[in-house]
XYZ file of C-alpha atoms in Angstrom:
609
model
C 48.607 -14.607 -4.755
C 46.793 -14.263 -7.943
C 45.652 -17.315 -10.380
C 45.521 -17.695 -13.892
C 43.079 -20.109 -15.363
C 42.431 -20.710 -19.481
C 40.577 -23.347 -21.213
C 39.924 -23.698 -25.185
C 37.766 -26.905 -26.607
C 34.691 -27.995 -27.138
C 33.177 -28.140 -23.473
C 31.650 -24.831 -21.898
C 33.829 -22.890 -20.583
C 32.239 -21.087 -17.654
C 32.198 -24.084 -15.809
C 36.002 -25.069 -16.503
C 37.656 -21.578 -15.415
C 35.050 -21.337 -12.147
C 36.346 -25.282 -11.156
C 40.010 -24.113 -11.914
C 39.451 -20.498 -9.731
C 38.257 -22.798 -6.582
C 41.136 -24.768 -6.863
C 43.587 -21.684 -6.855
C 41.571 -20.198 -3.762
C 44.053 -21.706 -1.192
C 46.602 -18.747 -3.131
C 44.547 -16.164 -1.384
C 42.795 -13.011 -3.642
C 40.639 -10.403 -2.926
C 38.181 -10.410 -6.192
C 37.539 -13.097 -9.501
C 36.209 -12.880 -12.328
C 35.736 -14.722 -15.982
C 35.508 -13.672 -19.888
C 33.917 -16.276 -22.696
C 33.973 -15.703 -25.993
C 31.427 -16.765 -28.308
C 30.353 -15.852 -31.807
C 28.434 -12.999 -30.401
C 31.102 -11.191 -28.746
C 33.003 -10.838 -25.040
C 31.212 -11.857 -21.778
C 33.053 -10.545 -19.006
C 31.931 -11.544 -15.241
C 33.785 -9.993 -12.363
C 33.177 -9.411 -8.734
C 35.006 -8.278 -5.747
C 35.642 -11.348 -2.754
C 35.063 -14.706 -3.131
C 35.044 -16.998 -6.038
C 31.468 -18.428 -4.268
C 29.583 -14.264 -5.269
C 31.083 -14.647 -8.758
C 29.368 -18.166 -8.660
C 26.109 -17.051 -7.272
C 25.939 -14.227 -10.184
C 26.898 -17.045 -12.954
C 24.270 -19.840 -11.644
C 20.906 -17.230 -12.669
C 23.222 -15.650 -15.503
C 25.287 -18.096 -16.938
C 27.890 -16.959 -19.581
C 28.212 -18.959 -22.587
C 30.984 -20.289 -25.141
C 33.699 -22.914 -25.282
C 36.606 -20.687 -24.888
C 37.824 -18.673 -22.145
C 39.996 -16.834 -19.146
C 39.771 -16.252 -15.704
C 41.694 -14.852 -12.912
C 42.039 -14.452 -8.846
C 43.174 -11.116 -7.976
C 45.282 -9.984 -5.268
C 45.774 -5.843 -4.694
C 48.506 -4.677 -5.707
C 48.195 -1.685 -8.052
C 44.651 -0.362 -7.020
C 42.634 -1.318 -3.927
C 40.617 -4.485 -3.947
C 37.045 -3.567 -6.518
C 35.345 -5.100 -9.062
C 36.368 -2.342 -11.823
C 40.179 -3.458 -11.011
C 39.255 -6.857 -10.988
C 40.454 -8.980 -13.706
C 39.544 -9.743 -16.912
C 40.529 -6.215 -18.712
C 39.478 -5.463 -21.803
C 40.733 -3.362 -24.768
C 39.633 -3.141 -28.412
C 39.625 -7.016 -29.159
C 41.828 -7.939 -26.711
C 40.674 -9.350 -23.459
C 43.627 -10.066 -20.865
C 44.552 -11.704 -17.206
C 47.576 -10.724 -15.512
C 49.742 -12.113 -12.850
C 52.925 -9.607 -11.860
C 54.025 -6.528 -11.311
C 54.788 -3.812 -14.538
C 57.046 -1.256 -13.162
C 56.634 1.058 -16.059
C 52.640 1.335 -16.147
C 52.503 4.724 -14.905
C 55.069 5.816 -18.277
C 52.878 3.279 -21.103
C 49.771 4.905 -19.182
C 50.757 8.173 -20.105
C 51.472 7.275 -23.092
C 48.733 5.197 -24.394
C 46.586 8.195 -22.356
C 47.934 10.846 -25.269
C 47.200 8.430 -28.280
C 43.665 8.333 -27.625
C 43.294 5.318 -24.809
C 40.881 5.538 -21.563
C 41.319 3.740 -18.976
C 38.851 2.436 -16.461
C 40.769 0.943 -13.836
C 43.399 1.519 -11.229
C 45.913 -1.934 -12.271
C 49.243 -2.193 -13.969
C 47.315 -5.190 -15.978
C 44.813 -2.873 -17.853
C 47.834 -0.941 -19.198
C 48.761 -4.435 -21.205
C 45.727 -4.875 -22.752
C 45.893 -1.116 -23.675
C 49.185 -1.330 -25.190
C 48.557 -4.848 -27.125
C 45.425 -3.313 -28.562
C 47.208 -0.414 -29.899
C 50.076 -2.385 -31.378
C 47.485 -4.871 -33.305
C 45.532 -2.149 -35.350
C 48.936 -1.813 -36.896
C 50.058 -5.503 -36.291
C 47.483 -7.670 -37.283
C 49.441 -10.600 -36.442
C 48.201 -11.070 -32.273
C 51.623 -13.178 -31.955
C 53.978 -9.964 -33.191
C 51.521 -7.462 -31.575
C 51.651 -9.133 -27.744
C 55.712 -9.879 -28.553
C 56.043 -6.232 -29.643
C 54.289 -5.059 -26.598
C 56.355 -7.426 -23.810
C 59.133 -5.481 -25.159
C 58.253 -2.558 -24.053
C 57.051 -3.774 -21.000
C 59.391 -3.865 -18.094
C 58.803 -6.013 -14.541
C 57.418 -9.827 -14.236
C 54.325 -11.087 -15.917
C 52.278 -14.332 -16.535
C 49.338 -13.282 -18.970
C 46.602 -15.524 -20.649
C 44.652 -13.250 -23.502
C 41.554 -14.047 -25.628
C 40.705 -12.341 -28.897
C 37.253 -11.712 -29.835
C 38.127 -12.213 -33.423
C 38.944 -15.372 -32.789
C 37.021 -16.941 -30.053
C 38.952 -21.125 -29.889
C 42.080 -19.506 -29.691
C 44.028 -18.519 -26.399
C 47.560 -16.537 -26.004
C 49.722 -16.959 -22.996
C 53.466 -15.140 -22.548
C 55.391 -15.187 -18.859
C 58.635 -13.599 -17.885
C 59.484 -14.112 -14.156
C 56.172 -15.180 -13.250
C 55.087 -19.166 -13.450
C 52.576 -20.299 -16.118
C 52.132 -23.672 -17.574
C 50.036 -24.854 -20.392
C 47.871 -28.452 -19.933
C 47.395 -30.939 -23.165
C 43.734 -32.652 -23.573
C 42.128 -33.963 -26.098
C 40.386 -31.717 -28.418
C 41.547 -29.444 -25.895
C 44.223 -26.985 -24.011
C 44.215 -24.707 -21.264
C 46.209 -22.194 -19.170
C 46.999 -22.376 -15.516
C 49.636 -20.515 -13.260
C 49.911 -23.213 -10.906
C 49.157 -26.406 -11.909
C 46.174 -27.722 -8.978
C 43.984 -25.402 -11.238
C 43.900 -27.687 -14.236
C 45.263 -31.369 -12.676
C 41.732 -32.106 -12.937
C 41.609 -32.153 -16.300
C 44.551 -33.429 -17.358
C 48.504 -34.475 -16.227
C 50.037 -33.518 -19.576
C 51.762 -30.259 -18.752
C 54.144 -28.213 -20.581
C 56.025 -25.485 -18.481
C 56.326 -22.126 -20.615
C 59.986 -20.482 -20.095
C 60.852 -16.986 -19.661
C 59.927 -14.863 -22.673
C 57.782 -17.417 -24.438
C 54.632 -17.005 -25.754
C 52.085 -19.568 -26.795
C 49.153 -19.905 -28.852
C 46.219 -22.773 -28.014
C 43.459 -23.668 -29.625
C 41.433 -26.741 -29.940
C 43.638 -28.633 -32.534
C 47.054 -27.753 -30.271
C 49.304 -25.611 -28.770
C 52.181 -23.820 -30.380
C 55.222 -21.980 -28.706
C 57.418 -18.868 -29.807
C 60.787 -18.274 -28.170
C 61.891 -14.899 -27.249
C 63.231 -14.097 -30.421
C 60.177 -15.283 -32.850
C 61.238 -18.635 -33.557
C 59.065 -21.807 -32.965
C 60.148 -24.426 -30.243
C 58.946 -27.225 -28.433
C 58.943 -27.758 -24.791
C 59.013 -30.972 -22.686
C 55.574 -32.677 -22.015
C 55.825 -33.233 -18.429
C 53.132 -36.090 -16.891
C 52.380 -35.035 -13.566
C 51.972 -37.934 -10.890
C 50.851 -35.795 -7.784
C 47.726 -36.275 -5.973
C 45.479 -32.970 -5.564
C 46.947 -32.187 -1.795
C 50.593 -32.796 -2.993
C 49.427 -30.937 -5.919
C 48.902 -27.431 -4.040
C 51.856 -27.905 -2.654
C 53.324 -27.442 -5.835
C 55.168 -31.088 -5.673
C 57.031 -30.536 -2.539
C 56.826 -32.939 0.624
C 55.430 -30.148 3.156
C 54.119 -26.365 2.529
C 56.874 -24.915 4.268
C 59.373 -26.332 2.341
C 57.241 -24.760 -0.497
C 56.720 -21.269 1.108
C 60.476 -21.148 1.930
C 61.092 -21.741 -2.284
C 58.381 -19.004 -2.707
C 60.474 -16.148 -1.389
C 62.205 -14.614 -4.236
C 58.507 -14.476 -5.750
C 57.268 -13.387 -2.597
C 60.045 -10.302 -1.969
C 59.539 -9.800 -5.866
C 55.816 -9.229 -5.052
C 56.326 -6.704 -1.899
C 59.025 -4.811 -3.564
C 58.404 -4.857 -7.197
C 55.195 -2.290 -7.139
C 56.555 -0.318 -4.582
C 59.736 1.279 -6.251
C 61.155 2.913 -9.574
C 64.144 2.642 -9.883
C 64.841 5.184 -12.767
C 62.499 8.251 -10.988
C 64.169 6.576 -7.165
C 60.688 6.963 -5.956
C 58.870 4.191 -3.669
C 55.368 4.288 -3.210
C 53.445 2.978 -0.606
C 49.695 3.520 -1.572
C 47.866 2.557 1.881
C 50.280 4.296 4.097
C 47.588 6.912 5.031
C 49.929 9.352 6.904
C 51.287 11.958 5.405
C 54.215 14.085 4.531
C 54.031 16.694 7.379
C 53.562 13.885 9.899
C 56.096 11.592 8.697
C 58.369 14.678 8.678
C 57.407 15.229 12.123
C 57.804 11.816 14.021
C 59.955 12.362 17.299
C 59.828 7.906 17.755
C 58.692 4.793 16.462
C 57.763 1.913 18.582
C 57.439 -1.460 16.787
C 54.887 -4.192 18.080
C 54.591 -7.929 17.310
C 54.832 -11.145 18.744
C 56.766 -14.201 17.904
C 58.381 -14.017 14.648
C 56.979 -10.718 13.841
C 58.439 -9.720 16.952
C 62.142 -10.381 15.447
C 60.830 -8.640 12.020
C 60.940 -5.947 14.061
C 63.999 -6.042 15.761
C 65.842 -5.799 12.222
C 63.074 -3.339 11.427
C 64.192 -1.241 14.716
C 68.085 -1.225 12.874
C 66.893 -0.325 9.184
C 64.576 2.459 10.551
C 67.195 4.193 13.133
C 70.507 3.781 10.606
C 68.413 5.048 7.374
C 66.307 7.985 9.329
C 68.373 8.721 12.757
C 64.670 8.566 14.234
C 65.212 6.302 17.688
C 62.860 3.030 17.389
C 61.451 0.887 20.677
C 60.361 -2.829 20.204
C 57.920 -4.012 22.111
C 56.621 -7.565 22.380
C 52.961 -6.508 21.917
C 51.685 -8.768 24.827
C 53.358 -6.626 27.558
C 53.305 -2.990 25.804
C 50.057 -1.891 27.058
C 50.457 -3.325 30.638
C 54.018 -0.918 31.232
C 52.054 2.120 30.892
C 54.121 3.109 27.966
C 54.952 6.703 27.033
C 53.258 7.985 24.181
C 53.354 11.340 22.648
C 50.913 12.327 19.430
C 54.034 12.964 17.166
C 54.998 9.374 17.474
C 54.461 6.021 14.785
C 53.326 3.141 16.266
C 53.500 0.157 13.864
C 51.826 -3.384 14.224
C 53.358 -6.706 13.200
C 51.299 -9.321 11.987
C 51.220 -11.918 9.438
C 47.565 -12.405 10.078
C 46.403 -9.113 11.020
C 44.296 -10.813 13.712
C 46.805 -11.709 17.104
C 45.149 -10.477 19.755
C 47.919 -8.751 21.472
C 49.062 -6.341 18.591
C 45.673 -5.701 17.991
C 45.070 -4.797 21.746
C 48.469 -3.027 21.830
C 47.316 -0.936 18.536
C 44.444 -0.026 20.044
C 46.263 1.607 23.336
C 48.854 3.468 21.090
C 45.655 5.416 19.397
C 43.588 6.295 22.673
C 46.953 8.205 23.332
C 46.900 10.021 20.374
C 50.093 7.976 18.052
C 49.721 7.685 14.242
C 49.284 3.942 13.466
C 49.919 2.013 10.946
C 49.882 -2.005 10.182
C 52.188 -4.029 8.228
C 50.588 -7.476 7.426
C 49.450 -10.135 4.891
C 45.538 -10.040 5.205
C 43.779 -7.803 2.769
C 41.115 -6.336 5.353
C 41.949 -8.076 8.464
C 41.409 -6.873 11.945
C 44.846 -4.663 12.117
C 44.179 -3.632 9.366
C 41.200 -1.724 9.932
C 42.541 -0.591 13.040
C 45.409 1.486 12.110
C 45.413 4.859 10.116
C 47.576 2.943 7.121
C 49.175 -0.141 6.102
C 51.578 -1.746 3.965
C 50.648 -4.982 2.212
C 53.496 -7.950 2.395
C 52.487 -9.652 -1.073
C 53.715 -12.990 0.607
C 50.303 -14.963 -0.378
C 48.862 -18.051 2.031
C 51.239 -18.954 4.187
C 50.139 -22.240 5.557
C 53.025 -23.521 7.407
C 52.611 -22.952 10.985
C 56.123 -21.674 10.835
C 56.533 -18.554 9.618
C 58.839 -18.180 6.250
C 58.146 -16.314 3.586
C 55.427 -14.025 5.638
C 59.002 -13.112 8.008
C 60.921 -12.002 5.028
C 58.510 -10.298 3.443
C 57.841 -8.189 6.859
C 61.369 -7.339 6.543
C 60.974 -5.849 3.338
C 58.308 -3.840 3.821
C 60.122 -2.272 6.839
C 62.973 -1.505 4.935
C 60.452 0.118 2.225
C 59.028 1.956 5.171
C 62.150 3.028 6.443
C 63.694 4.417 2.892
C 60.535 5.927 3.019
C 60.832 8.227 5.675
C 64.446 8.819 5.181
C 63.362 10.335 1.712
C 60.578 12.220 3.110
C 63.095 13.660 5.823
C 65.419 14.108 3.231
C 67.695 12.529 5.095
C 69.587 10.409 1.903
C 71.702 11.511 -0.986
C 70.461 10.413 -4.553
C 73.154 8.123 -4.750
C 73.040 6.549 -1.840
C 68.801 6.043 -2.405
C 69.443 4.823 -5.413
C 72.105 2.603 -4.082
C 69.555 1.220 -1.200
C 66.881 0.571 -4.267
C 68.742 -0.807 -6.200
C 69.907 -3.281 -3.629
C 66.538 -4.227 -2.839
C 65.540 -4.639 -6.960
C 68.222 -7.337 -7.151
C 67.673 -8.890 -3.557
C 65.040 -12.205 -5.476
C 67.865 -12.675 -7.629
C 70.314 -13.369 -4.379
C 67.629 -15.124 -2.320
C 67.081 -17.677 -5.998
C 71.295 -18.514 -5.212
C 70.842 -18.757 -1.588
C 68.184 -21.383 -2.076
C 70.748 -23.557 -3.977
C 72.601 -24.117 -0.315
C 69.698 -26.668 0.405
C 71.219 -29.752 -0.288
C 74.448 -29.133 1.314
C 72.208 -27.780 4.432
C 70.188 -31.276 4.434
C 73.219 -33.298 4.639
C 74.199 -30.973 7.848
C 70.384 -31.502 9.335
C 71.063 -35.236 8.958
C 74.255 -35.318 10.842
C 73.379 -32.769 13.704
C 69.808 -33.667 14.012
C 70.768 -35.794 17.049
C 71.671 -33.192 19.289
C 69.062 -32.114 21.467
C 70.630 -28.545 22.335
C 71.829 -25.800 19.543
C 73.103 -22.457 20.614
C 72.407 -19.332 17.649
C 74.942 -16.434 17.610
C 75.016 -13.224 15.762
C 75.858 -9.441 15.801
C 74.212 -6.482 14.899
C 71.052 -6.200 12.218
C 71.906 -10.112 12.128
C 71.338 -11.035 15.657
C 67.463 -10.845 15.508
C 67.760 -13.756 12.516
C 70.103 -15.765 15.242
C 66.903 -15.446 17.572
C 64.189 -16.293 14.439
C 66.798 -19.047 13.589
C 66.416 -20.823 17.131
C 62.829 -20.252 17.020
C 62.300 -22.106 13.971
C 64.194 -25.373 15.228
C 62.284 -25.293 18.382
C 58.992 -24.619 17.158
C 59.312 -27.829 14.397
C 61.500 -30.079 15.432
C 60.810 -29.705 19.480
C 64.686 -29.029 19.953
C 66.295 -26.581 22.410
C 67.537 -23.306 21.085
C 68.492 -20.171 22.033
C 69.491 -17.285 19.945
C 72.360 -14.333 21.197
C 73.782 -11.820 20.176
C 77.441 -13.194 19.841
C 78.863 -10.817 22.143
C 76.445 -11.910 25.154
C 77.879 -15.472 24.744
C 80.151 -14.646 27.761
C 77.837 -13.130 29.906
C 76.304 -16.850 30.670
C 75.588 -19.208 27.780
C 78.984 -19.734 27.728
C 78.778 -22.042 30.398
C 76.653 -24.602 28.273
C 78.588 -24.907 25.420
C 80.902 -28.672 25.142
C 80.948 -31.315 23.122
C 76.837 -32.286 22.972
C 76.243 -27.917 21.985
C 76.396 -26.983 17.946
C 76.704 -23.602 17.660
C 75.472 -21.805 14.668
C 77.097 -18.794 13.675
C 76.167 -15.996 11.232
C 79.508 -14.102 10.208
C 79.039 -11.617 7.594
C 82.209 -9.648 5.876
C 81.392 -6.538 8.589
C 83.004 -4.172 10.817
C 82.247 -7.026 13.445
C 83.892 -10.125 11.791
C 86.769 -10.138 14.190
C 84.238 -10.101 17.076
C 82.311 -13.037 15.944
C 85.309 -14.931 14.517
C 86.820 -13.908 18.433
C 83.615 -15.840 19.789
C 83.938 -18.937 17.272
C 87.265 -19.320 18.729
C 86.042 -19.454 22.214
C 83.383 -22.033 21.300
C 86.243 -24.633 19.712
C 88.222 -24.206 22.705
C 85.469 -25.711 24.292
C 84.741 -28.433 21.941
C 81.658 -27.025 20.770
C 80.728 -27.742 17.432
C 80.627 -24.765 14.926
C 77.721 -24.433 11.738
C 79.318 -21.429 10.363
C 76.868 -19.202 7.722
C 79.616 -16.945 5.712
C 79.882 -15.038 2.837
C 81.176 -16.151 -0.398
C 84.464 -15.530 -0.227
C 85.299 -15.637 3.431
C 88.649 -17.693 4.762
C 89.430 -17.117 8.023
C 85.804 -18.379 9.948
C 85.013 -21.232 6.968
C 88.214 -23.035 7.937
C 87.375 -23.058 11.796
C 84.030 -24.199 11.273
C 82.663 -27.719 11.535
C 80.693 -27.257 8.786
C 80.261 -23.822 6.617
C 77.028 -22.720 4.510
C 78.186 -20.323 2.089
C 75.572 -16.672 0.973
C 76.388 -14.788 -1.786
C 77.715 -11.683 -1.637
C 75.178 -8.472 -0.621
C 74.845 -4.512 0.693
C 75.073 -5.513 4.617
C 71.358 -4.751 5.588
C 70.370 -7.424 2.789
C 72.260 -10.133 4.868
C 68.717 -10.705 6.927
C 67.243 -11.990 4.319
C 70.040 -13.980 2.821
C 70.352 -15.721 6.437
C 66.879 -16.473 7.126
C 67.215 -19.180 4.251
C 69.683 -21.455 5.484
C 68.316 -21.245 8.961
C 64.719 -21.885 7.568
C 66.271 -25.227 5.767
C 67.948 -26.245 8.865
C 65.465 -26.225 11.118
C 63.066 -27.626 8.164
C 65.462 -30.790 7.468
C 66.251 -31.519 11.192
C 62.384 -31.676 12.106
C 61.832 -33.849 8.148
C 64.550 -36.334 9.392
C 62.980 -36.405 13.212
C 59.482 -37.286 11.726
C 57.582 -34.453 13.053
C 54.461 -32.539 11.856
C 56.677 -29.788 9.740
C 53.777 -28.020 9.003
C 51.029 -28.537 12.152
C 53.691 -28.723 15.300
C 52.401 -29.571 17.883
C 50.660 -26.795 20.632
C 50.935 -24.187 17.861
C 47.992 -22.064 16.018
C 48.762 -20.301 12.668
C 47.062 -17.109 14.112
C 46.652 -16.587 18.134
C 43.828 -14.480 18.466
C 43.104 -14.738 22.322
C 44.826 -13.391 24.537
């Protein structure tokens, strides 16, 4: 996702920020670009794509000064171009911004009316708008950016220069990562720390609703409420590959960790809460034809494919608009039937497997709308398809898919509130209800991460088994199936995944003493079904992993061992139980000494056939 790079000193700048932006490239972006400030004024360098045409423009026009900010953007508000590109500049005030501001579209009205023009399509232009206009008043740059965070609502890591004082830097986050690096004569910026490890290990991590001012001499740090404070000096010991993995062993233990950022990221510009609106800016199909969809067939492959089994739930319950699934490798070989009032969606993390793409392709010689739901800014799929709807999940570089499979189930449930509005199909309450669900889902997926170490402790102990049965019902049953994929595809393990009530209709027979059986038993109108099931496993001397709900009794004390989710609206439970599963599979392949993140036989992206 985007990257945040500062530096203040005595050095040139330029060539500080561009080593720091190539160092946040494995983040994934769509555009780059610098500001310096020198005596003379602002230079501000930005182009869209790689950090290497930013480069090529900087090498014949180099931009001088020993202070400065840079930034690696990734779309969100406002397609990929060099006018949204970041730096943005207002007045004096020259700003970089990582997160999502919910309220732009009010402050942008606003700010509009008091005299402010805007040149861009981003949230992040709006901040610099709004701190300009607070420090004619102001004066003070620490109580004019404080003042204006106030008003702002929604994440944010920013890094700000002022031309009026060109060796000093300003950096605030809330909800969004930012750290600040010590050097000698020296400071700088960074959102993730491989950007300035380089430079130095002394590292100070800013906390929610601080804001710090650097300069050459030091660094100095408000809390929330004005006052001064110090934060721990933390010396980091990584090397620069355990570095972009942000200090964790593998990446996929990292990506999994990423998901409440990553969910945060899909959802956050997408919905307002207040107006119960969701917008989807790349859907490219519109009202009439959305109102006018007779089916929806879903296509993917591997764990897309399950993405859009829950998908194929959220859509039908919310709209009442029947949804087939199709595993994209065989939907154009059945001679499927297609009729031009029909929405034919890809699956893909990368945008480039070969068998959506080919299945796409069929669904619009017959005459379907199309759209893609993926990862890659301008991939293949893409392209393709009439619209699309951005996951914001970032690189994903784990083989095995994490945080790109939850974020695909956001956006589906996005996609499907957004039909069900356009059909008008939902009360107000009960949209609201659904959006407001989905506004507090990183907050539940944060707690569910904290079943980790109890979940390691399980992987130890069952990691000798070389069979493991996955049962659920309902929306849940495709996560039993994504569950079982993830242990086989990393740890080389058996696994099958069921919905529970299929357990008698043959893998019954497998189940003794040498078969765990993981369970997923949320508080719903199937409980007594599943806990019916669990029952019929003990008698057989399987052994139970039970994954309940806070609060649950009656399955937690039948289980072998229990992993316990917090509370949620039933068709957030997907996402709460892809965690634990995720861990388990990651911990049993970590203590079996296997390639976690390159298994063997597997590609990131299959694009052949």
């Amino acid at each position: 996702m985007c990257g945040i790079v500062g530096y203040t000193g005595k050095e040139q700048a330029q060539a500080i920020l561009m080593e720091g932006l190539k160092r946040l490239e494995y983040r994934g972006y769509d555009s780059a670009g610098i500001a310096v400030c020198n005596e003379e004024g602002m230079d501000i360098r930005r182009k869209e794509g790689k950090v290497h045409v930013l480069e090529d423009e900087l090498r014949t026009s180099p931009a001088t000064g020993t202070s400065g900010i840079g930034h690696t953007r990734w779309a969100t508000h406002g397609r990929p171009s060099e006018i949204n590109a970041h730096p943005h500049q207002a007045g004096h005030i020259t700003l970089v911004h990582n997160g999502i501001i919910e309220n732009y579209l009010q402050l942008k009205e606003e700010l509009t009316r008091s005299g402010h023009s805007f040149t861009s399509e981003t949230d992040t232009e709006v901040i610099a708008h709004l701190v300009s206009e607070i420090f004619r008043s102001e004066d003070d740059i620490i109580k004019a950016v404080r003042k204006a965070l106030k008003r702002v609502e929604g994440s944010y890591a920013i890094a700000l220069i002022l031309q009026s004082e060109p060796g000093r830097l300003i950096a605030a986050r809330k909800a969004s990562p930012l750290v600040l690096g010590i050097g000698e004569g020296e400071n700088y910026i960074a959102s993730d720390i491989p950007a300035i490890l380089w430079k130095t290990r002394e590292i100070k991590y800013l906390e929610d609703g601080d804001i710090a001012s650097l300069d050459n001499e030091g660094i100095r740090i408000y809390a929330e409420d004005g006052t001064v404070v110090e934060r721990k000096t933390t010396r980091i010991t990584w090397d620069p590959v355990m570095a972009e993995k942000g200090g964790y062993r593998h990446f996929m233990l990292k990506e999994i960790h990423e998901q409440p950022r990553a969910i945060a990221d899909t959802i956050g510009p997408r919905i307002n809460e207040q107006k119960g609106q969701i917008y989807l800016e790349d859907l490219g199909i519109s009202a009439d034809k959305i109102k006018g969809i007779r089916k929806v067939f879903i296509l993917a492959c591997g764990t897309s494919w399950h993405a859009a089994l829950v998908g194929k739930f959220l859509i039908e319950s919310l709209t009442r608009v029947p949804v087939e699934v199709d595993i994209a490798s065989e939907f154009r070989y059945r001679d499927p039937i297609i009729a031009k009032d029909d929405l034919v969606i890809g699956i893909s993390q990368s945008g480039e497997t070969a068998d959506t793409l080919a299945a796409i392709k069929e669904a619009k010689d017959r005459g379907a709308a199309t759209l893609a739901i993926c990862n890659v800014v301008g991939s293949n799929l893409t392209r393709e398809t009439e619209g699309v709807i951005y996951t914001h999940a970032g690189p994903e570089i784990g083989v095995a898919s994490t945080k790109a499979f939850t974020t695909q189930l956001a956006a589906t449930y996005l996609l499907a509130l957004h039909i069900a509005s356009t059909k008008k199909l939902l009360s107000e309450d009960l949209f609201h209800k659904h959006i407001s669900g989905l506004k507090h889902l990183p907050s539940l997926l944060e707690k569910t991460l904290e079943t980790e170490t109890e979940i390691e402790k399980i992987a130890h102990d069952f990691s000798k088994y070389r069979d493991f049965l996955y049962l659920a019902r309902g929306i849940n049953y495709p996560i039993a199936l994504e569950g079982a994929l993830k242990l086989k595809e990393i740890s080389y393990i058996h696994a099958e995944g069921y919905p529970a009530g299929e357990m008698k209709h043959g893998p019954i027979a497998l189940i003794d003493d040498k078969m765990p059986v993981v369970v997923l038993a949320p508080p719903d109108a199937l409980y007594d079904k599943v806990l019916a099931g669990l029952e019929e496993v003990k008698a057989r001397d399987g052994h139970v992993i039970a994954i309940v709900v806070e609060g649950d009794k009656e399955i937690s004390s039948r289980a072998d061992r229990t992993i316990t989710i917090p509370k949620a609206d039933p068709m957030l439970y997907p996402f709460l139980f892809s965690i634990p599963l995720q861990f388990l599979a990651y911990h049993v392949a970590v203590h079996l000494g296997t390639d976690v993140d390159q298994p063997r036989n597997l590609a990131k992206s299959v694009t052949v056939e």
